[in-house]
Short mmCIF file of C-alpha atoms in Angstrom, two decimals:
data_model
loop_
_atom_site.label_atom_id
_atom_site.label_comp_id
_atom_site.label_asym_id
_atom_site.label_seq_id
_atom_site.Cartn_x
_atom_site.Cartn_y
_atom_site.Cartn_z
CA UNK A 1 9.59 59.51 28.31
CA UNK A 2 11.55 57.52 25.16
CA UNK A 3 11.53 59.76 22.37
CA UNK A 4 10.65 57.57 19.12
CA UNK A 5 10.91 59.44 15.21
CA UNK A 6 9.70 57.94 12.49
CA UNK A 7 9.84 59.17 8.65
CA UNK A 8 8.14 60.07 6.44
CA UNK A 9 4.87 60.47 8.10
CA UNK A 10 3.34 58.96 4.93
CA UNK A 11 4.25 57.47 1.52
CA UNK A 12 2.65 56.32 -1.20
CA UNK A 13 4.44 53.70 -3.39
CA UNK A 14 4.39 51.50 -6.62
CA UNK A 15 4.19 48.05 -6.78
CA UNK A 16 7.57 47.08 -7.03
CA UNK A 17 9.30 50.03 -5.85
CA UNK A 18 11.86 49.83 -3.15
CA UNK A 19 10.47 51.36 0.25
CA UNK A 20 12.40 52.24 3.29
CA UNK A 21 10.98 52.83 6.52
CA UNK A 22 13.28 54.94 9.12
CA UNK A 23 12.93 55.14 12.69
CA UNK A 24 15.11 56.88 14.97
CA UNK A 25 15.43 56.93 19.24
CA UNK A 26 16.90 59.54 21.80
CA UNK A 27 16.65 57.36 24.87
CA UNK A 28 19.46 54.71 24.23
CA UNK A 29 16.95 51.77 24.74
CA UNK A 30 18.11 48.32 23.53
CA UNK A 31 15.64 46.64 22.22
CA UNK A 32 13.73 48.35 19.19
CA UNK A 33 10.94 46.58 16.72
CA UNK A 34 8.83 47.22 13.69
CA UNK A 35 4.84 46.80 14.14
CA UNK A 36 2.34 46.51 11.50
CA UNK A 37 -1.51 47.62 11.59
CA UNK A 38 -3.95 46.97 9.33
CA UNK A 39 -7.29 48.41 9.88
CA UNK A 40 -9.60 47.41 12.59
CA UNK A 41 -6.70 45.08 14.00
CA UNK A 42 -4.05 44.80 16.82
CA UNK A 43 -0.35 45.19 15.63
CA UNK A 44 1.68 42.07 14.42
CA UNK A 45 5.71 42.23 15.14
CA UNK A 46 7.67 42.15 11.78
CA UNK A 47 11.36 42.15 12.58
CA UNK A 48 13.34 43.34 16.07
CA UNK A 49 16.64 44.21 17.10
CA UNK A 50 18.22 43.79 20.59
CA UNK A 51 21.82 45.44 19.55
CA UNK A 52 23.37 47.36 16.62
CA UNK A 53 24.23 45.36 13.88
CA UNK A 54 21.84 42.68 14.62
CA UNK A 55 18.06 41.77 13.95
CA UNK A 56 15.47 39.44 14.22
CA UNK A 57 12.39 37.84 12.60
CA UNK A 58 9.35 38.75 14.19
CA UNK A 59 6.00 36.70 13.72
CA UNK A 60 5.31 38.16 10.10
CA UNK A 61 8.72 38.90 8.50
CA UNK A 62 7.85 37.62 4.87
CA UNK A 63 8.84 40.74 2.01
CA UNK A 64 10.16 43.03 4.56
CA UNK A 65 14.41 43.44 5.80
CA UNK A 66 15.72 45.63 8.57
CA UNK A 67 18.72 47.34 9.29
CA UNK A 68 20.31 48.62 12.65
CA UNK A 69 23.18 50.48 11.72
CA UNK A 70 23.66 51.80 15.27
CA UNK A 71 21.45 51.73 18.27
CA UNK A 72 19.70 54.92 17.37
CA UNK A 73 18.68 53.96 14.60
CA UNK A 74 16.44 51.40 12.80
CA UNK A 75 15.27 50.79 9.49
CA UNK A 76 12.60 48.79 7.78
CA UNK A 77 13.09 48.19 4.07
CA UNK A 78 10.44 47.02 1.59
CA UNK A 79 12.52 45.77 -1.67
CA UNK A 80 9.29 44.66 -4.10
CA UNK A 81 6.54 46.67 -2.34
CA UNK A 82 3.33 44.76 -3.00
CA UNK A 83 -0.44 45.66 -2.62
CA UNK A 84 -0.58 43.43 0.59
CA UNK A 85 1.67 45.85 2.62
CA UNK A 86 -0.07 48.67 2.38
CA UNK A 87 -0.46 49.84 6.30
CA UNK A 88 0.36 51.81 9.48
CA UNK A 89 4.04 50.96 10.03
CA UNK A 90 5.02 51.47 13.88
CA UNK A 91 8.32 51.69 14.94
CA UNK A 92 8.89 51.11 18.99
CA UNK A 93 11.46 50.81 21.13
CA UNK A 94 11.58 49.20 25.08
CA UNK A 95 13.28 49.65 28.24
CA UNK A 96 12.17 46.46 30.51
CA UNK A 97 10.06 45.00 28.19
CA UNK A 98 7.71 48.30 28.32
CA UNK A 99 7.23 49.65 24.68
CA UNK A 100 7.47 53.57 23.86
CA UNK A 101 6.44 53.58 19.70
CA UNK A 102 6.58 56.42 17.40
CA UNK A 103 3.60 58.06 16.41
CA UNK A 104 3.51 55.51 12.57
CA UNK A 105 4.17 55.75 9.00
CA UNK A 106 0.92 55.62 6.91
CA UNK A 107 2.07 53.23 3.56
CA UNK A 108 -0.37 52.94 0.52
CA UNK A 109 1.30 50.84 -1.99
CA UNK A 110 -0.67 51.25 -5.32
CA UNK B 1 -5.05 38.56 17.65
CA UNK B 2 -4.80 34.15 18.78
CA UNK B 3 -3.25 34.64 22.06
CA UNK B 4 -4.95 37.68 23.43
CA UNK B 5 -8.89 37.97 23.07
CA UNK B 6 -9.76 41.69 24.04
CA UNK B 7 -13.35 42.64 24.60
CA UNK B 8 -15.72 44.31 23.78
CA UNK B 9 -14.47 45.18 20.18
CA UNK B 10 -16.45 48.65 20.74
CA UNK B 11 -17.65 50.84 23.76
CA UNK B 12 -19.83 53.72 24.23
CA UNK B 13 -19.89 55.32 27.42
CA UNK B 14 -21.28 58.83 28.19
CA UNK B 15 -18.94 61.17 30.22
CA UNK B 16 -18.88 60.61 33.43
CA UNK B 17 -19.76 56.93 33.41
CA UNK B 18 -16.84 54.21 34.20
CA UNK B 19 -16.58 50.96 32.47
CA UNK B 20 -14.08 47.70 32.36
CA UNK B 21 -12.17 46.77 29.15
CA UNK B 22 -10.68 42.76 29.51
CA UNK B 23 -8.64 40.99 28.01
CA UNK B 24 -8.15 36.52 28.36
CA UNK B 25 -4.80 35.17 27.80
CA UNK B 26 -4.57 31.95 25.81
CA UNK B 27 -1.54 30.99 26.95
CA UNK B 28 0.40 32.18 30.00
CA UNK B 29 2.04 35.80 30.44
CA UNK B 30 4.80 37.39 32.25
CA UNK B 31 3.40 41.13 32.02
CA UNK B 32 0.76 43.21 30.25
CA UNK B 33 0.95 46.59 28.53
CA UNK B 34 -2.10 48.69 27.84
CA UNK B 35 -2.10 51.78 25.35
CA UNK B 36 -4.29 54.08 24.11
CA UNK B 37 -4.14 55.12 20.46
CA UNK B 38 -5.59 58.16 19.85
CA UNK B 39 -7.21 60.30 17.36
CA UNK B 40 -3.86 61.22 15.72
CA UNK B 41 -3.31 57.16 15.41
CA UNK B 42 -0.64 57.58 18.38
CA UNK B 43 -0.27 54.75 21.09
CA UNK B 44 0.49 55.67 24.22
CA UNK B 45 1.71 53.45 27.25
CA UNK B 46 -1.03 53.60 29.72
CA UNK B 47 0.59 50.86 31.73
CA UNK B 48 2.90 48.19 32.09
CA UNK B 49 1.98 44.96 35.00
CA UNK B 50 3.60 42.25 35.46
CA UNK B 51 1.31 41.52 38.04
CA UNK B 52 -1.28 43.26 40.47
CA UNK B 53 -2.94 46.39 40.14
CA UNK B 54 -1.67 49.92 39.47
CA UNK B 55 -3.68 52.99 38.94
CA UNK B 56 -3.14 56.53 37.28
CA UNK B 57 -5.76 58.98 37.99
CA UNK B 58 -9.07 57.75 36.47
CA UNK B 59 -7.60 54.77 35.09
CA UNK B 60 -6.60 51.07 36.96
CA UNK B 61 -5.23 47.84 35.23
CA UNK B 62 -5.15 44.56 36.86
CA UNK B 63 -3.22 41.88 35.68
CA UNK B 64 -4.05 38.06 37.23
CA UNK B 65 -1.34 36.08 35.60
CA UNK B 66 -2.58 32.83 37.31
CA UNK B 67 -6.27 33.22 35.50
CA UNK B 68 -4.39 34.62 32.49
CA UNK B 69 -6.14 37.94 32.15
CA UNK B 70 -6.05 41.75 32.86
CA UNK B 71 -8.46 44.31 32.61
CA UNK B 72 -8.57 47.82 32.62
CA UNK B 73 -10.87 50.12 34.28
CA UNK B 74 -12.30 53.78 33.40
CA UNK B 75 -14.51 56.24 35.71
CA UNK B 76 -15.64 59.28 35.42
CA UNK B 77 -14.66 58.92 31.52
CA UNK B 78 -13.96 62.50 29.42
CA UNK B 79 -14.15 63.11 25.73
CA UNK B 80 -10.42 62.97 25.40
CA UNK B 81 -10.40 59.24 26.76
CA UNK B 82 -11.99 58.57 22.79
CA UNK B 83 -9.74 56.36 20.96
CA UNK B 84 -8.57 52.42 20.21
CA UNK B 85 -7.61 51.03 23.72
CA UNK B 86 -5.11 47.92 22.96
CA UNK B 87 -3.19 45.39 25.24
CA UNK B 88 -0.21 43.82 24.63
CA UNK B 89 1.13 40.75 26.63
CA UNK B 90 4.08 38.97 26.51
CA UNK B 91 4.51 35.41 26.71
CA UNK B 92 6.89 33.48 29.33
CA UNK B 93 7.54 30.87 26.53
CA UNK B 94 9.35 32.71 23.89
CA UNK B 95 9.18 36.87 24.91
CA UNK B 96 7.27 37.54 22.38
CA UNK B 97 4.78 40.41 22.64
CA UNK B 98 1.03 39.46 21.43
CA UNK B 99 -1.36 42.37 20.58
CA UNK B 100 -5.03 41.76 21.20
CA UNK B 101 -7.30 43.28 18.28
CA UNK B 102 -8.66 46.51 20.44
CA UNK B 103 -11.48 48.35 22.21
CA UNK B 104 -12.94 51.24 20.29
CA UNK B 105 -14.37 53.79 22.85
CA UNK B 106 -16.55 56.44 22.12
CA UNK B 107 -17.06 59.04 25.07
CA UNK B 108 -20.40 60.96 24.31
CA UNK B 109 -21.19 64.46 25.85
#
């Protein structure tokens, strides 16, 4: 089964403050994205990335920038954190469309 | 969430009773994912159709691509099936992946 790490487990942040989001796979899968939750909802796609180097709006992308630096890896970067983006931040990654996600980041921005 | 309508929003079975989660497609889909997220906040792939039925163990998911909507059943449901039951589907127009808004089940001794 894909092996999916995400750090830190939780953060709390500033308004303002810069925030980054790591996530980290084991099972060479292409394709890897960045989820948000929000409580009592369904997750909403924020950015993707289908090779290294490379990424991809998702359907909410506004305040947030990733960063693939190699296909292991996979980065989601907050650079004005803001009240509105406090969440549970899930990172995923897919083999034929079938997602494997890492067990979330907990963000309270304050 | 628009394109996938997921009911019920909440469930309580007591164990050993079987029930049917559903959700309707607004749009059409190529395939359907189902987790479970757990008490820990984990999801976990339950299944992944892109059409037809497939079972594991107590659990079977049916996905009817043509009537644009899956469902997935539970029997004989134990305390440790608790948790947020979600689908995910993904459209045939752009790939995208569409998250309905969850079943909460609550398994009661």
């Amino acid at each position: 089964e894909a092996a999916v790490t995400q750090s830190p487990r939780s953060k709390v942040a500033v308004t303002g403050g810069k925030v980054t989001l790591s996530c980290h796979q084991t099972n060479n899968h292409d394709y890897m994205y960045w989820y948000r939750q929000d409580t009592g909802h369904g997750l909403r796609l924020i950015h993707y990335s289908y090779v290294a180097d490379s990424t991809e709006k998702g359907d909410i992308p506004d305040g947030y920038k990733a960063s693939r630096p190699s296909q292991e890896n996979f980065s989601l970067i907050l650079e004005l954190a803001s009240l509105s983006q406090t969440a549970v931040y899930f990172c995923a990654s897919s083999v034929n469309e079938r997602l494997f996600f890492g067990h979330g980041t907990k963000l309270s921005v304050l | 969430g628009d394109q996938v309508e997921q009911s019920p929003s909440a469930l309580s079975l007591h164990e050993g009773t079987g029930s049917a989660l559903r959700c309707n497609f607004t749009t059409t889909m190529r395939a359907v994912q189902w987790f479970q997220q757990n008490s820990r906040g984990s999801l976990i792939n339950l299944f992944y159709l892109a059409s037809g039925t497939k079972e594991n163990g107590r659990l079977k998911s049916t996905f009817n691509s043509k009537e644009s909507y899956s469902t997935l059943h539970i029997r004989d449901a134990q305390l440790e099936d608790s948790g947020t039951y979600f689908c995910a589907a993904e459209a045939w127009s752009n790939n995208r992946i569409f998250f309905g808004d969850g079943t909460q089940l609550v398994v009661k001794p």
